[in-house]
GROMACS .gro file of C-alpha atoms in nm:
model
  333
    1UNK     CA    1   2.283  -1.658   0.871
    2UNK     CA    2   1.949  -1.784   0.709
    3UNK     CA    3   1.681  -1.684   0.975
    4UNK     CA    4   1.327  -1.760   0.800
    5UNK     CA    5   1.060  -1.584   1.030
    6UNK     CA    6   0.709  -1.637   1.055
    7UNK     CA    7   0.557  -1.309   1.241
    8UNK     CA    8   0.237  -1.273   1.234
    9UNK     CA    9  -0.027  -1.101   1.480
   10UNK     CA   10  -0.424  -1.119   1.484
   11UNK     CA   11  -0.742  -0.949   1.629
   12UNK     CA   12  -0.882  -1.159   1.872
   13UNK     CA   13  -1.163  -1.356   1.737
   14UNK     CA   14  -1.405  -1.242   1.992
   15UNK     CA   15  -1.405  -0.896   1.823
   16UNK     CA   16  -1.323  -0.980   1.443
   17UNK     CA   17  -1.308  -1.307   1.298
   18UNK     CA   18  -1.194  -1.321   0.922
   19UNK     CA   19  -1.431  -1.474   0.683
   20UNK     CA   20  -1.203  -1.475   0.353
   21UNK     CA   21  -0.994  -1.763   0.204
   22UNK     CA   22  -0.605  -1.770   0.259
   23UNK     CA   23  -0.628  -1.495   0.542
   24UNK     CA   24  -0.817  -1.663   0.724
   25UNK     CA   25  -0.550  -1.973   0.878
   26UNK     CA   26  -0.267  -1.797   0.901
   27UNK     CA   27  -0.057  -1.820   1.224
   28UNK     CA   28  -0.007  -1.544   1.461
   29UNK     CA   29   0.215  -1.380   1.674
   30UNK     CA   30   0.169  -1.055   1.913
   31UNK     CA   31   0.241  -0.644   1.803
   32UNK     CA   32   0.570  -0.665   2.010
   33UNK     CA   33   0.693  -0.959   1.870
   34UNK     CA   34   0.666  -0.824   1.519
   35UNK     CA   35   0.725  -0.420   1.523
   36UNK     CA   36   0.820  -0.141   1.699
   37UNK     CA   37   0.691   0.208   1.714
   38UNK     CA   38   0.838   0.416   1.459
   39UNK     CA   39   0.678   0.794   1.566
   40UNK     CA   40   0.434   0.944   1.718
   41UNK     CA   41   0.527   0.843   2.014
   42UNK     CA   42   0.163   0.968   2.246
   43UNK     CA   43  -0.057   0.869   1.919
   44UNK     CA   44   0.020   0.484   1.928
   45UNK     CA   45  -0.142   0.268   2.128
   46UNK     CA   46  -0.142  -0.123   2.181
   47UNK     CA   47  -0.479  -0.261   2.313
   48UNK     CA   48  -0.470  -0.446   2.584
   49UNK     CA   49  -0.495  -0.771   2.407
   50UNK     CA   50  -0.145  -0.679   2.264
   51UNK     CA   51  -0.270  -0.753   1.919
   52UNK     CA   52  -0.415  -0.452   1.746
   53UNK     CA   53  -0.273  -0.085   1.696
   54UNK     CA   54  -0.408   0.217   1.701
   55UNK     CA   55  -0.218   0.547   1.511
   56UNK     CA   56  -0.374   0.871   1.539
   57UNK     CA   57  -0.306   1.184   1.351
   58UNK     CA   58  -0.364   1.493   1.551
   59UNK     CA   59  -0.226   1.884   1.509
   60UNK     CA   60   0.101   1.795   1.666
   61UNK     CA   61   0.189   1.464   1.530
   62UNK     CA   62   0.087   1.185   1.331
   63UNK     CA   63   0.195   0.833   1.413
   64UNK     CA   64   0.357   0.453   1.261
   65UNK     CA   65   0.539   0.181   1.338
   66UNK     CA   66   0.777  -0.037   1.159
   67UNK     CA   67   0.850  -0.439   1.120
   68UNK     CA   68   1.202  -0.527   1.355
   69UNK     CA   69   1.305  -0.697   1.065
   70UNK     CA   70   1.431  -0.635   0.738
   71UNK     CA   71   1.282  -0.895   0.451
   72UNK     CA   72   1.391  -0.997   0.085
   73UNK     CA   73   1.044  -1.120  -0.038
   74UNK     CA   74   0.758  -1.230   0.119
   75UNK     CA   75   0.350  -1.198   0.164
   76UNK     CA   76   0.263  -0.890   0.400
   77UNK     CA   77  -0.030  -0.795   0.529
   78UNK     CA   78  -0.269  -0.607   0.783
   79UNK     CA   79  -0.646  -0.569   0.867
   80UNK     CA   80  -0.703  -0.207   0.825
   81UNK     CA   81  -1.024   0.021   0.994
   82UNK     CA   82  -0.990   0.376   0.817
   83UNK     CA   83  -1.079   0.702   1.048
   84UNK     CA   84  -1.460   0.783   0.944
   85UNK     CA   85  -1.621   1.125   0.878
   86UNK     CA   86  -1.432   1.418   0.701
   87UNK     CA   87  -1.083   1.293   0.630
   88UNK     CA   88  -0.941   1.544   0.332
   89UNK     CA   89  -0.552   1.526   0.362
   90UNK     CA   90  -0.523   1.230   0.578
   91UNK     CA   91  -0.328   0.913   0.461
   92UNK     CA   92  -0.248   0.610   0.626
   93UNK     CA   93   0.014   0.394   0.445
   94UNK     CA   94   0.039   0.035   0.488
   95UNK     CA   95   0.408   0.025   0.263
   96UNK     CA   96   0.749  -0.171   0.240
   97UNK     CA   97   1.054   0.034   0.213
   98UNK     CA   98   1.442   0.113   0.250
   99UNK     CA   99   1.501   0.441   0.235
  100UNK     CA  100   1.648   0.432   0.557
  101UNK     CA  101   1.911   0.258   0.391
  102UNK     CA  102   1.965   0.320   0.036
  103UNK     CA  103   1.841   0.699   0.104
  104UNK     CA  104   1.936   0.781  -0.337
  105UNK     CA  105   1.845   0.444  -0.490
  106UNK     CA  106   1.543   0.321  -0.241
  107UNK     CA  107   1.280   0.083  -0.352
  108UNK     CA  108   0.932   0.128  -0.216
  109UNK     CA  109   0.620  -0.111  -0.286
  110UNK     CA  110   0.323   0.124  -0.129
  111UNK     CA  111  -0.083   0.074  -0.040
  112UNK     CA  112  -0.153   0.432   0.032
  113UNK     CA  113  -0.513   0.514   0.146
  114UNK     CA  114  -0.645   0.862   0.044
  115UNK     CA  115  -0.911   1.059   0.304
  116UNK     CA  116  -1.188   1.272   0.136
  117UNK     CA  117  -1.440   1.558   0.186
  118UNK     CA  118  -1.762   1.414   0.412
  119UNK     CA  119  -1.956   1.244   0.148
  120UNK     CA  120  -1.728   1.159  -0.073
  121UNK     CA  121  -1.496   0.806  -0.075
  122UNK     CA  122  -1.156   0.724   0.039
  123UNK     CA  123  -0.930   0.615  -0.231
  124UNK     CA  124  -0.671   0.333  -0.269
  125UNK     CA  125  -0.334   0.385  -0.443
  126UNK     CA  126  -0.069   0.143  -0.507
  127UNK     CA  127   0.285   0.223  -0.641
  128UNK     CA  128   0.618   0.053  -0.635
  129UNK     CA  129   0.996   0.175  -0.730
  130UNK     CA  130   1.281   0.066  -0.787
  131UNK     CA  131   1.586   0.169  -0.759
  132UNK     CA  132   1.514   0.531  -0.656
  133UNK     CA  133   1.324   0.563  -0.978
  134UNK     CA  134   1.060   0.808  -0.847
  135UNK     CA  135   1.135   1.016  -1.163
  136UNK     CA  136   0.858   0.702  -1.294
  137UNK     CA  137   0.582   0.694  -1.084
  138UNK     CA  138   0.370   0.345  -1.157
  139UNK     CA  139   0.050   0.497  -0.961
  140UNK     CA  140  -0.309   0.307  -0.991
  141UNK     CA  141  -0.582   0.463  -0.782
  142UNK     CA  142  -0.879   0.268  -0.690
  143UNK     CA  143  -1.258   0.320  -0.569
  144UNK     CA  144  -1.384  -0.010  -0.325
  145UNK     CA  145  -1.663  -0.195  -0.319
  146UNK     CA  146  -1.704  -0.111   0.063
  147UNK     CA  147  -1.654   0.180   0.287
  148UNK     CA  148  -1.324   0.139   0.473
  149UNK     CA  149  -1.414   0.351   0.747
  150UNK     CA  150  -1.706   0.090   0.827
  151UNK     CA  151  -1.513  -0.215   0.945
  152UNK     CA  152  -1.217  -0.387   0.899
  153UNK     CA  153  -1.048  -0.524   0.561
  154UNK     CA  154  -0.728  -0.733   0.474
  155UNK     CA  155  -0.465  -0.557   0.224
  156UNK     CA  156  -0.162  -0.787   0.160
  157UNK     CA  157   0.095  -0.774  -0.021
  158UNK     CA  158   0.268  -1.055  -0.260
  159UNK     CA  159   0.630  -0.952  -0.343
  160UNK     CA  160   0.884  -1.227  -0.522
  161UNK     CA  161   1.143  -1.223  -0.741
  162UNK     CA  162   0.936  -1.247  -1.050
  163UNK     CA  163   0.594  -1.054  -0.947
  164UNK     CA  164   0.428  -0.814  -0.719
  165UNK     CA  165   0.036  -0.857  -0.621
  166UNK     CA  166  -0.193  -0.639  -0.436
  167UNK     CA  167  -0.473  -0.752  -0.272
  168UNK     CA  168  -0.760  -0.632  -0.074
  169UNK     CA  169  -0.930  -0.916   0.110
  170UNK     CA  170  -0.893  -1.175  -0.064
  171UNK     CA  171  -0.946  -1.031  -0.419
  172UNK     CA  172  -0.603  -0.953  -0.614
  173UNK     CA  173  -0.645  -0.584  -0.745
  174UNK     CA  174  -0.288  -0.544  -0.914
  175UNK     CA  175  -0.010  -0.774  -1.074
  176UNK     CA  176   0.318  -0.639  -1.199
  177UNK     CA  177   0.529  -0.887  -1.351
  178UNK     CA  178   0.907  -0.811  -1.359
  179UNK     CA  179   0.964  -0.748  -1.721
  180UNK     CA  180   1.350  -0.723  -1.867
  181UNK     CA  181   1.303  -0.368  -1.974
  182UNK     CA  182   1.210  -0.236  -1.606
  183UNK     CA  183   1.541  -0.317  -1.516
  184UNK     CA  184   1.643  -0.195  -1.163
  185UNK     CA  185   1.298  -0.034  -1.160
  186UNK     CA  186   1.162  -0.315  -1.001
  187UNK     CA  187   1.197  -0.347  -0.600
  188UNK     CA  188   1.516  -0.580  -0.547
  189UNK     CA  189   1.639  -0.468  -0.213
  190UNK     CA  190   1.572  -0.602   0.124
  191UNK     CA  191   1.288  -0.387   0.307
  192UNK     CA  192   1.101  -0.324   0.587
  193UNK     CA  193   0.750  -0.339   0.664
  194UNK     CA  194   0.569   0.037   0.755
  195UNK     CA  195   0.233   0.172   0.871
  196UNK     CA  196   0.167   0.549   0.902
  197UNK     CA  197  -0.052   0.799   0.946
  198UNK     CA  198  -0.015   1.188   0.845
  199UNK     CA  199  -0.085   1.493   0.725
  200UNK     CA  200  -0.075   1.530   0.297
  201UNK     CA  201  -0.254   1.861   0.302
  202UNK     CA  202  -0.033   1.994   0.019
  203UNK     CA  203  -0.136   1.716  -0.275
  204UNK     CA  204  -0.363   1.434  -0.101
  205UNK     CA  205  -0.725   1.561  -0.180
  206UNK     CA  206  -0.803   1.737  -0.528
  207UNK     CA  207  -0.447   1.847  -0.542
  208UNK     CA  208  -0.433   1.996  -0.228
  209UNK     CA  209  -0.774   2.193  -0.270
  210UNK     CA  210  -0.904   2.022   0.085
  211UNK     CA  211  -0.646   2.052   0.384
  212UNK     CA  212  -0.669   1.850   0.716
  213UNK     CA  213  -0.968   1.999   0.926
  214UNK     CA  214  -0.842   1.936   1.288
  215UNK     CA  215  -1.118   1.996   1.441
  216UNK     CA  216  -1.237   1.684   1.355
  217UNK     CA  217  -0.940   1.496   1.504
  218UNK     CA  218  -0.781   1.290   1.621
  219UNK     CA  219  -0.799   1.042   1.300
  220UNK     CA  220  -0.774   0.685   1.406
  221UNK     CA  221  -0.625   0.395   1.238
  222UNK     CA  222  -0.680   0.053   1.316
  223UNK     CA  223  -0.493  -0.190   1.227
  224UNK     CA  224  -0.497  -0.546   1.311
  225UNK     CA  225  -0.419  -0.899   1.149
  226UNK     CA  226  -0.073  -0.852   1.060
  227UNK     CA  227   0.133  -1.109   0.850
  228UNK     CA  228   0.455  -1.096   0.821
  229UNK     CA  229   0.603  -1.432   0.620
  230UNK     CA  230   0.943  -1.328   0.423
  231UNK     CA  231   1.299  -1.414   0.426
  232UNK     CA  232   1.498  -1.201   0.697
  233UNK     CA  233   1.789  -1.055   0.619
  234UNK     CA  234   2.112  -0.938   0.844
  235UNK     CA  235   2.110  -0.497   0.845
  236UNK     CA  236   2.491  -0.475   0.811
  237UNK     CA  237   2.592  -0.722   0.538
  238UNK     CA  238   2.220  -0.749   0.376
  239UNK     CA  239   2.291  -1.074   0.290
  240UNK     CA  240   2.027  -1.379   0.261
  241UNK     CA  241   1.981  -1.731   0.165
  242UNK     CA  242   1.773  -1.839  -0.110
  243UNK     CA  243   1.429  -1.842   0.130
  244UNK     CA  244   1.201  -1.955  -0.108
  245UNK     CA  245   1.239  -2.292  -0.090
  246UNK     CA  246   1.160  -2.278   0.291
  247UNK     CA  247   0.808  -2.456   0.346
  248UNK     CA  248   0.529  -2.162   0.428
  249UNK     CA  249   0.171  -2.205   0.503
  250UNK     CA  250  -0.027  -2.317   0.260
  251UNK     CA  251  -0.293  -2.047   0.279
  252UNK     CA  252  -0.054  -1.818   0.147
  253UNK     CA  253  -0.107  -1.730  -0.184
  254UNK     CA  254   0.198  -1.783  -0.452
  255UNK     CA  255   0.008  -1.615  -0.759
  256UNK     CA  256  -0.295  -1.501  -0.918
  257UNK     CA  257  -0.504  -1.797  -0.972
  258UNK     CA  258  -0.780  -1.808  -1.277
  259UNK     CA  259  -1.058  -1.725  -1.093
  260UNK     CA  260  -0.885  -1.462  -0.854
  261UNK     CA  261  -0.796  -1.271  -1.232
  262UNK     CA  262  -1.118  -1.307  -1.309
  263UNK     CA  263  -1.225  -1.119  -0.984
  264UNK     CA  264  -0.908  -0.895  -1.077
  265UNK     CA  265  -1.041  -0.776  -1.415
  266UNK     CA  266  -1.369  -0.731  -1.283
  267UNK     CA  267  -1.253  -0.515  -0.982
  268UNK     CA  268  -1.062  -0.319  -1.247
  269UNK     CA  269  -1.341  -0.244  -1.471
  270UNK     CA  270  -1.523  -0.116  -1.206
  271UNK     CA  271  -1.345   0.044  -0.937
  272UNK     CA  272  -1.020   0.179  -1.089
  273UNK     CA  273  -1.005   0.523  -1.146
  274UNK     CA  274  -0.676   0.647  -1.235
  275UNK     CA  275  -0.351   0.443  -1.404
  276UNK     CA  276  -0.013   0.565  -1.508
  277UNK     CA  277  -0.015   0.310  -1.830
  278UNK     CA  278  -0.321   0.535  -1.918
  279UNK     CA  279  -0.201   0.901  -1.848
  280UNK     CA  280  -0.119   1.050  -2.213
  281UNK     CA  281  -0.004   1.381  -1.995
  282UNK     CA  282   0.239   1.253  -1.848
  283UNK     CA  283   0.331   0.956  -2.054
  284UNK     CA  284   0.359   1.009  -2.495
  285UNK     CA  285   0.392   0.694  -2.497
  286UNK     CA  286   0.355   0.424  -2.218
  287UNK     CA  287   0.659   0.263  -2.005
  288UNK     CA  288   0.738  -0.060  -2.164
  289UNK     CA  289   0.599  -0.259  -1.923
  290UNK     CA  290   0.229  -0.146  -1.974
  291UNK     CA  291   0.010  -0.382  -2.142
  292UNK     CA  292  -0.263  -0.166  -2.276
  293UNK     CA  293  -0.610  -0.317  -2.274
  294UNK     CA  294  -0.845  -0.120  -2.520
  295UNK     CA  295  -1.159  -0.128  -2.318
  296UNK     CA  296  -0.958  -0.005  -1.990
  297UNK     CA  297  -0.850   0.299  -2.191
  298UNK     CA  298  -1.190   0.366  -2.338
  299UNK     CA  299  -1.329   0.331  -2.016
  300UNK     CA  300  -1.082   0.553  -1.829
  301UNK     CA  301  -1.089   0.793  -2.121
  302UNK     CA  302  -1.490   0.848  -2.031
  303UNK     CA  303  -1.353   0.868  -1.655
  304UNK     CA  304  -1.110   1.185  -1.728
  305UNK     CA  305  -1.114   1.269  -2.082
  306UNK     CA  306  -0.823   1.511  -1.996
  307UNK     CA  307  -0.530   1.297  -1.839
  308UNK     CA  308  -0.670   0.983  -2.005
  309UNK     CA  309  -0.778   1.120  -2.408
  310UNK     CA  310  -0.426   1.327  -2.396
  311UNK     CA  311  -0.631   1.695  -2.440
  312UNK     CA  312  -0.544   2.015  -2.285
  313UNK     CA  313  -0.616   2.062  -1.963
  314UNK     CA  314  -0.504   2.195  -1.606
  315UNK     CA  315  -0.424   1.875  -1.441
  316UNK     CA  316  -0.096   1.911  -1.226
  317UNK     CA  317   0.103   1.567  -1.141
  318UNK     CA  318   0.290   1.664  -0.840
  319UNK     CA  319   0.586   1.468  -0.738
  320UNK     CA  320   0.644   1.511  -0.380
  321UNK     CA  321   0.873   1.371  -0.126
  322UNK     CA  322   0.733   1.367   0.158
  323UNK     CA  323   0.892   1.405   0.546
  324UNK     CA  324   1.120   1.116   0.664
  325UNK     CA  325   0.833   0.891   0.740
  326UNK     CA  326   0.714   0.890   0.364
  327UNK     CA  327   0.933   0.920   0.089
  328UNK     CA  328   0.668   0.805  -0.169
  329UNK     CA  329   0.620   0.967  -0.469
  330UNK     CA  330   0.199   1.054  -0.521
  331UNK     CA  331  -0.032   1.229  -0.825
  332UNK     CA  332  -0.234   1.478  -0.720
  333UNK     CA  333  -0.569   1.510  -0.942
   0.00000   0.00000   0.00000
């Protein structure tokens, strides 16, 4: 049955009105009629307006929810306030995955937010797999131009058949491009829509150096602004039509313009901080896909001479799998 949904949910204007290009049109629909609460059942809330979330980490629980429908392609996207103040350990995850479903060969396409010691800055992290490929881990970790705890920010996510884009506002920050020699490493599968909150004591900050401080919880989430615009698919047959050629919105985005790379590159050159194409540790020599741009490895080289010049040194990668609610894959450094 070809169901083509258009979910979307938004902040009320009277509290947060979104000044950036394509996010700012979009259609909108309320928490209920989108998602459903995942976990954490005490730690969720829905404001009263029925059109922002809450999830709160405390000592007994975290907290997420999860879109009511499963989707082959589509943009995704959330405003996201990050808890403020000492935050070592904490992640929130704003992600697409199936591991319910295809628990050995899941696919995962990830924005996972990193909490640090008071006085020092979250961190941004994108990944994707394929195919259970988590053996492969395509990391990039990112500084921002703002602080996330301050306000609220758009991250979105651009997922076809041919590409994968990660924005934050409005600016595109990542582009994969399905190449041939990925294979099934690129995410194929129908999957759902997540956002979580929890406790990554063991590898979030410095390798697990800086644990959770509770005393300073609960950590609060917000999230608001959510977009969901993909091409549903049935749970038991996960079967679809060709959605793609259903009309969508015109504010959302199908690729990364010229001037949007332009804004790319220069985000890259200045914020990112760590990228698997880069990391002569745990790469000898890159996965095919990278294309290696000289400056970025001189510049990331200066960054972390020791992952990033290939010396000796006492950096750890640690692949973990997390509990049920995360089964990502994360560096520790």
């Amino acid at each position: 049955m070809e169901n083509f949904h258009l979910l979307f949910l938004v902040l009320s204007s009277s509290v947060f009105v979104l000044s950036y290009g394509f996010s700012k049109n979009l259609p909108t629909l309320s928490f209920d009629e989108g998602y459903s609460q995942l976990f954490g059942h005490n730690n969720l809330i829905v404001l009263k307006d029925g059109k922002s979330v809450h999830l709160s980490l405390d000592e007994n629980t975290g907290s997420g929810f999860v879109s009511q429908d499963l989707y082959l392609h589509g943009f995704f996207s959330a405003s996201i306030k990050l808890p403020a103040d000492y935050t070592a350990g904490v992640v929130v995850a704003f992600y697409m995955s199936n591991g319910d479903i295809f628990e050995k060969n899941h696919d995962e396409i990830d924005f996972e937010f990193l909490g640090n010691i008071r006085g020092k800055e979250w961190r941004v992290q994108t990944n994707i797999y394929g195919n259970g490929s988590t053996n492969v881990g395509r990391e990039e970790r990112y500084g921002l131009w703002f602080d996330p705890s301050d306000d609220f920010h758009q991250y979105s996510i651009l997922w076809t058949h041919t590409h994968i884009i990660f924005y934050v506002d409005d600016i595109a920050i990542r582009e994969i491009k399905r190449t041939g020699s990925m294979g099934g490493d690129f995410p194929s599968k129908p999957m759902t829509l997540y956002a979580t909150i929890w406790d990554a004591s063991e590898w979030a900050t410095n390798g697990g150096k800086y644990k959770v401080n509770y005393k300073y919880s609960p950590y609060v989430a917000e999230f608001s602004n959510f977009v969901l615009h993909g091409c549903t698919v049935d749970p038991i047959e996960l079967s679809s039509f060709k959605c793609e050629a259903t009309p969508k919105p015109n504010t959302i985005p199908t690729g990364v313009t010229p001037s949007q790379r332009t804004k790319m590159e220069s985000f890259r050159k200045k914020h990112m901080q760590y990228s698997y194409c880069y990391d002569k540790i745990r790469y000898k020599s890159p996965p095919s896909e990278c294309m290696i741009n000289p400056k970025e490895a001189e510049r990331l080289k200066k960054f972390d001479p020791v992952t990033f010049g290939g010396g000796r040194g006492s950096h750890h990668h640690h692949h973990h799998h997390a509990k049920r609610h995360r089964r990502s894959q994360s560096v520790s450094i």
